[in-house]
Amino acid sequence: MLVEVCVQSVEAAIIAAEAGADRLELCEDLVSGGVTPSEELVRQIQRSCDIPLHILIRPGAGGFAYTNAEYEKILQEINRFKQIGVTGIVIGILKEDRTINLDRIKEIRNLTNGIHLTFHRAFDQVPDPIQASKNLEEIGVDTLLTSGQRNTAMEGLDLLKELKEMVTQMIIMPGAGINPDNIKSFKDAGFEAVHFSGTRKVGSTPGIPGVVNGNEKSDDTTLVFEPDWIHSMIKCVK
Protein backbone atom coordinates (compact mmCIF):
# COMPACT_ATOMS: atom_id res chain seq x y z
CA MET A 1 0.00 0.00 0.00
CA LEU A 2 1.34 3.40 -1.00
CA VAL A 3 1.45 5.90 1.86
CA GLU A 4 1.26 9.61 1.05
CA VAL A 5 1.86 12.01 3.93
CA CYS A 6 0.73 15.63 3.69
CA VAL A 7 3.31 17.97 5.22
CA GLN A 8 3.87 21.70 5.56
CA SER A 9 7.41 21.86 6.94
CA VAL A 10 10.88 20.46 6.35
CA GLU A 11 10.79 18.83 9.78
CA ALA A 12 7.57 16.95 9.03
CA ALA A 13 8.85 15.93 5.60
CA ILE A 14 12.02 14.43 7.07
CA ILE A 15 10.09 12.57 9.77
CA ALA A 16 7.65 11.14 7.22
CA ALA A 17 10.41 10.11 4.82
CA GLU A 18 12.46 8.45 7.56
CA ALA A 19 9.34 6.64 8.82
CA GLY A 20 8.90 5.01 5.42
CA ALA A 21 6.37 7.20 3.59
CA ASP A 22 6.30 6.53 -0.14
CA ARG A 23 5.39 10.06 -1.15
CA LEU A 24 4.86 13.55 0.23
CA GLU A 25 2.21 16.12 -0.57
CA LEU A 26 3.48 19.58 0.30
CA CYS A 27 1.35 22.60 1.12
CA GLU A 28 1.31 25.55 3.49
CA ASP A 29 -1.47 26.67 5.87
CA LEU A 30 -2.76 23.15 6.33
CA VAL A 31 -5.29 24.27 8.94
CA SER A 32 -7.18 26.06 6.14
CA GLY A 33 -7.00 23.01 3.91
CA GLY A 34 -3.66 23.97 2.41
CA VAL A 35 -2.43 26.53 -0.10
CA THR A 36 0.42 26.54 -2.60
CA PRO A 37 3.80 26.36 -0.84
CA SER A 38 6.67 28.71 -1.55
CA GLU A 39 9.34 27.69 -4.03
CA GLU A 40 11.95 27.98 -1.28
CA LEU A 41 10.12 25.46 0.91
CA VAL A 42 9.85 23.09 -2.04
CA ARG A 43 13.57 23.37 -2.71
CA GLN A 44 14.44 22.85 0.96
CA ILE A 45 12.47 19.61 1.03
CA GLN A 46 13.97 18.46 -2.26
CA ARG A 47 17.41 18.93 -0.71
CA SER A 48 16.40 17.19 2.53
CA CYS A 49 14.37 14.19 1.32
CA ASP A 50 14.96 11.69 -1.45
CA ILE A 51 11.28 10.89 -1.92
CA PRO A 52 8.62 11.72 -4.55
CA LEU A 53 7.20 15.17 -3.88
CA HIS A 54 3.76 16.33 -5.01
CA ILE A 55 2.79 19.97 -4.70
CA LEU A 56 -0.65 21.34 -3.85
CA ILE A 57 -1.63 24.15 -6.20
CA ARG A 58 -4.26 26.32 -4.54
CA PRO A 59 -4.06 30.13 -4.73
CA GLY A 60 -5.82 30.72 -1.41
CA ALA A 61 -8.15 29.32 1.21
CA GLY A 62 -11.82 29.22 0.30
CA GLY A 63 -13.70 27.64 -2.56
CA PHE A 64 -12.48 25.93 -5.71
CA ALA A 65 -14.20 27.97 -8.43
CA TYR A 66 -11.39 30.22 -9.58
CA THR A 67 -11.43 33.47 -11.53
CA ASN A 68 -9.56 33.71 -14.82
CA ALA A 69 -6.77 35.59 -13.07
CA GLU A 70 -6.50 32.91 -10.37
CA TYR A 71 -6.49 30.21 -13.00
CA GLU A 72 -3.66 31.88 -14.90
CA LYS A 73 -1.70 31.98 -11.65
CA ILE A 74 -2.37 28.26 -11.18
CA LEU A 75 -0.95 27.51 -14.64
CA GLN A 76 2.12 29.65 -13.94
CA GLU A 77 2.76 27.87 -10.65
CA ILE A 78 2.44 24.45 -12.25
CA ASN A 79 5.02 25.43 -14.87
CA ARG A 80 7.33 26.84 -12.21
CA PHE A 81 7.25 23.69 -10.09
CA LYS A 82 7.64 21.42 -13.12
CA GLN A 83 10.82 23.29 -13.98
CA ILE A 84 12.36 22.56 -10.58
CA GLY A 85 11.64 18.85 -10.81
CA VAL A 86 8.61 18.04 -8.65
CA THR A 87 7.14 14.62 -9.35
CA GLY A 88 3.46 15.50 -9.12
CA ILE A 89 0.79 18.18 -8.92
CA VAL A 90 -2.30 18.16 -6.71
CA ILE A 91 -5.23 20.27 -7.92
CA GLY A 92 -8.99 20.64 -7.74
CA ILE A 93 -11.07 23.05 -9.79
CA LEU A 94 -14.86 23.34 -9.74
CA LYS A 95 -17.48 25.52 -11.40
CA GLU A 96 -19.85 27.69 -9.40
CA ASP A 97 -22.39 24.84 -9.38
CA ARG A 98 -19.73 22.58 -7.81
CA THR A 99 -19.35 20.37 -10.85
CA ILE A 100 -15.78 19.77 -12.00
CA ASN A 101 -14.40 22.29 -14.47
CA LEU A 102 -13.45 19.64 -17.01
CA ASP A 103 -12.00 22.05 -19.57
CA ARG A 104 -9.51 23.39 -17.06
CA ILE A 105 -8.60 19.96 -15.75
CA LYS A 106 -7.99 18.77 -19.33
CA GLU A 107 -5.67 21.72 -19.90
CA ILE A 108 -3.82 20.98 -16.67
CA ARG A 109 -3.53 17.29 -17.59
CA ASN A 110 -1.87 18.32 -20.85
CA LEU A 111 0.39 20.76 -19.02
CA THR A 112 1.45 18.14 -16.47
CA ASN A 113 2.14 15.44 -19.04
CA GLY A 114 4.97 13.29 -17.72
CA ILE A 115 4.30 13.89 -14.03
CA HIS A 116 1.63 12.60 -11.65
CA LEU A 117 -1.70 14.44 -11.39
CA THR A 118 -3.95 14.12 -8.34
CA PHE A 119 -7.43 15.63 -8.08
CA HIS A 120 -7.95 16.53 -4.42
CA ARG A 121 -10.90 16.70 -2.03
CA ALA A 122 -12.69 19.39 -3.98
CA PHE A 123 -14.22 16.20 -5.37
CA ASP A 124 -16.09 15.78 -2.10
CA GLN A 125 -18.32 18.74 -3.03
CA VAL A 126 -19.47 17.51 -6.45
CA PRO A 127 -23.17 16.63 -6.79
CA ASP A 128 -22.63 13.43 -8.82
CA PRO A 129 -19.47 11.67 -7.61
CA ILE A 130 -19.90 8.63 -9.85
CA GLN A 131 -20.06 10.62 -13.07
CA ALA A 132 -17.34 12.99 -11.84
CA SER A 133 -14.95 10.12 -11.19
CA LYS A 134 -15.64 8.71 -14.66
CA ASN A 135 -14.86 12.11 -16.18
CA LEU A 136 -11.60 12.44 -14.26
CA GLU A 137 -10.47 8.98 -15.31
CA GLU A 138 -11.30 9.72 -18.96
CA ILE A 139 -9.18 12.88 -18.78
CA GLY A 140 -6.26 10.87 -17.45
CA VAL A 141 -6.06 11.97 -13.82
CA ASP A 142 -3.78 9.51 -12.03
CA THR A 143 -5.14 9.67 -8.48
CA LEU A 144 -8.36 10.84 -6.85
CA LEU A 145 -8.01 11.94 -3.21
CA THR A 146 -11.39 11.77 -1.49
CA SER A 147 -13.12 11.11 1.81
CA GLY A 148 -16.10 9.58 0.04
CA GLN A 149 -17.94 12.91 0.39
CA ARG A 150 -18.04 12.71 4.17
CA ASN A 151 -16.15 14.51 6.93
CA THR A 152 -13.90 11.47 7.35
CA ALA A 153 -12.89 8.63 5.07
CA MET A 154 -14.22 6.07 7.54
CA GLU A 155 -17.67 7.67 7.29
CA GLY A 156 -17.36 7.67 3.50
CA LEU A 157 -16.04 4.13 3.20
CA ASP A 158 -19.06 2.80 1.28
CA LEU A 159 -18.69 5.36 -1.51
CA LEU A 160 -14.92 4.93 -1.50
CA LYS A 161 -15.35 1.21 -2.09
CA GLU A 162 -17.86 1.85 -4.87
CA LEU A 163 -15.47 4.24 -6.60
CA LYS A 164 -12.58 1.79 -6.24
CA GLU A 165 -14.57 -0.99 -7.87
CA MET A 166 -15.70 1.25 -10.72
CA VAL A 167 -12.40 2.74 -11.91
CA THR A 168 -9.88 0.80 -13.98
CA GLN A 169 -6.92 3.17 -14.33
CA MET A 170 -7.25 5.93 -11.75
CA ILE A 171 -6.22 5.23 -8.14
CA ILE A 172 -8.78 6.03 -5.44
CA MET A 173 -6.82 7.34 -2.44
CA PRO A 174 -8.82 7.71 0.81
CA GLY A 175 -7.98 10.70 2.97
CA ALA A 176 -9.44 12.66 5.93
CA GLY A 177 -9.50 11.53 9.53
CA ILE A 178 -7.21 8.58 8.97
CA ASN A 179 -5.39 7.69 12.17
CA PRO A 180 -3.63 4.77 13.88
CA ASP A 181 -6.95 3.27 14.95
CA ASN A 182 -8.52 3.01 11.50
CA ILE A 183 -5.79 2.97 8.86
CA LYS A 184 -5.69 -0.82 8.60
CA SER A 185 -9.36 -0.81 7.55
CA PHE A 186 -8.35 0.80 4.26
CA LYS A 187 -5.62 -1.73 3.58
CA ASP A 188 -8.02 -4.57 4.39
CA ALA A 189 -10.55 -3.05 1.96
CA GLY A 190 -8.02 -3.31 -0.85
CA PHE A 191 -7.10 0.34 -1.45
CA GLU A 192 -3.79 0.86 -3.25
CA ALA A 193 -2.97 4.14 -1.50
CA VAL A 194 -3.85 6.17 1.56
CA HIS A 195 -3.31 9.82 2.49
CA PHE A 196 -2.92 11.45 5.91
CA SER A 197 -1.16 14.35 7.61
CA GLY A 198 -0.43 12.84 11.01
CA THR A 199 -1.87 15.90 12.73
CA ARG A 200 -4.65 16.47 15.21
CA LYS A 201 -6.79 19.57 15.57
CA VAL A 202 -6.68 21.61 18.75
CA GLY A 203 -9.38 24.19 19.48
CA SER A 204 -11.29 23.39 16.32
CA THR A 205 -14.96 23.94 15.71
CA PRO A 206 -17.13 20.92 14.78
CA GLY A 207 -16.95 19.77 11.19
CA ILE A 208 -19.55 21.06 8.77
CA PRO A 209 -20.98 18.43 6.39
CA GLY A 210 -20.28 19.20 2.76
CA VAL A 211 -17.48 21.64 3.54
CA VAL A 212 -14.05 20.20 2.90
CA ASN A 213 -10.43 21.31 2.98
CA GLY A 214 -10.95 23.75 5.80
CA ASN A 215 -13.22 26.25 4.11
CA GLU A 216 -14.67 26.99 7.53
CA LYS A 217 -11.77 27.84 9.81
CA SER A 218 -11.90 28.78 13.46
CA ASP A 219 -9.41 31.51 14.38
CA ASP A 220 -8.22 29.42 17.32
CA THR A 221 -7.78 26.19 15.37
CA THR A 222 -4.26 24.79 15.29
CA LEU A 223 -2.83 21.53 14.01
CA VAL A 224 -0.40 19.57 16.14
CA PHE A 225 1.97 17.29 14.25
CA GLU A 226 2.24 13.84 15.82
CA PRO A 227 5.46 12.04 14.76
CA ASP A 228 4.44 8.91 16.67
CA TRP A 229 1.26 8.70 14.59
CA ILE A 230 3.29 8.78 11.38
CA HIS A 231 5.49 5.90 12.50
CA SER A 232 2.63 3.78 13.83
CA MET A 233 0.37 4.29 10.80
CA ILE A 234 3.07 3.43 8.30
CA LYS A 235 4.02 0.38 10.35
CA CYS A 236 0.37 -0.78 10.28
CA VAL A 237 0.21 -0.97 6.49
CA LYS A 238 3.76 -1.93 5.49
mmCIF file with all atom_site columns, C-alpha atoms in Angstrom, residues 159-168 171-172:
data_model
loop_
_atom_site.group_PDB
_atom_site.id
_atom_site.type_symbol
_atom_site.label_atom_id
_atom_site.label_alt_id
_atom_site.label_comp_id
_atom_site.label_asym_id
_atom_site.label_entity_id
_atom_site.label_seq_id
_atom_site.pdbx_PDB_ins_code
_atom_site.Cartn_x
_atom_site.Cartn_y
_atom_site.Cartn_z
_atom_site.occupancy
_atom_site.B_iso_or_equiv
_atom_site.pdbx_formal_charge
_atom_site.auth_seq_id
_atom_site.auth_comp_id
_atom_site.auth_asym_id
_atom_site.auth_atom_id
_atom_site.pdbx_PDB_model_num
ATOM 1  C CA . LEU A 1 159 ? -18.692 5.359  -1.514  1.00 0.00 ? 159 LEU A CA 1
ATOM 2  C CA . LEU A 1 160 ? -14.917 4.931  -1.499  1.00 0.00 ? 160 LEU A CA 1
ATOM 3  C CA . LYS A 1 161 ? -15.345 1.206  -2.091  1.00 0.00 ? 161 LYS A CA 1
ATOM 4  C CA . GLU A 1 162 ? -17.861 1.855  -4.865  1.00 0.00 ? 162 GLU A CA 1
ATOM 5  C CA . LEU A 1 163 ? -15.470 4.235  -6.601  1.00 0.00 ? 163 LEU A CA 1
ATOM 6  C CA . LYS A 1 164 ? -12.579 1.794  -6.244  1.00 0.00 ? 164 LYS A CA 1
ATOM 7  C CA . GLU A 1 165 ? -14.572 -0.990 -7.872  1.00 0.00 ? 165 GLU A CA 1
ATOM 8  C CA . MET A 1 166 ? -15.697 1.250  -10.718 1.00 0.00 ? 166 MET A CA 1
ATOM 9  C CA . VAL A 1 167 ? -12.397 2.743  -11.912 1.00 0.00 ? 167 VAL A CA 1
ATOM 10 C CA . THR A 1 168 ? -9.881  0.801  -13.980 1.00 0.00 ? 168 THR A CA 1
ATOM 11 C CA . ILE A 1 171 ? -6.225  5.233  -8.144  1.00 0.00 ? 171 ILE A CA 1
ATOM 12 C CA . ILE A 1 172 ? -8.777  6.031  -5.437  1.00 0.00 ? 172 ILE A CA 1
#
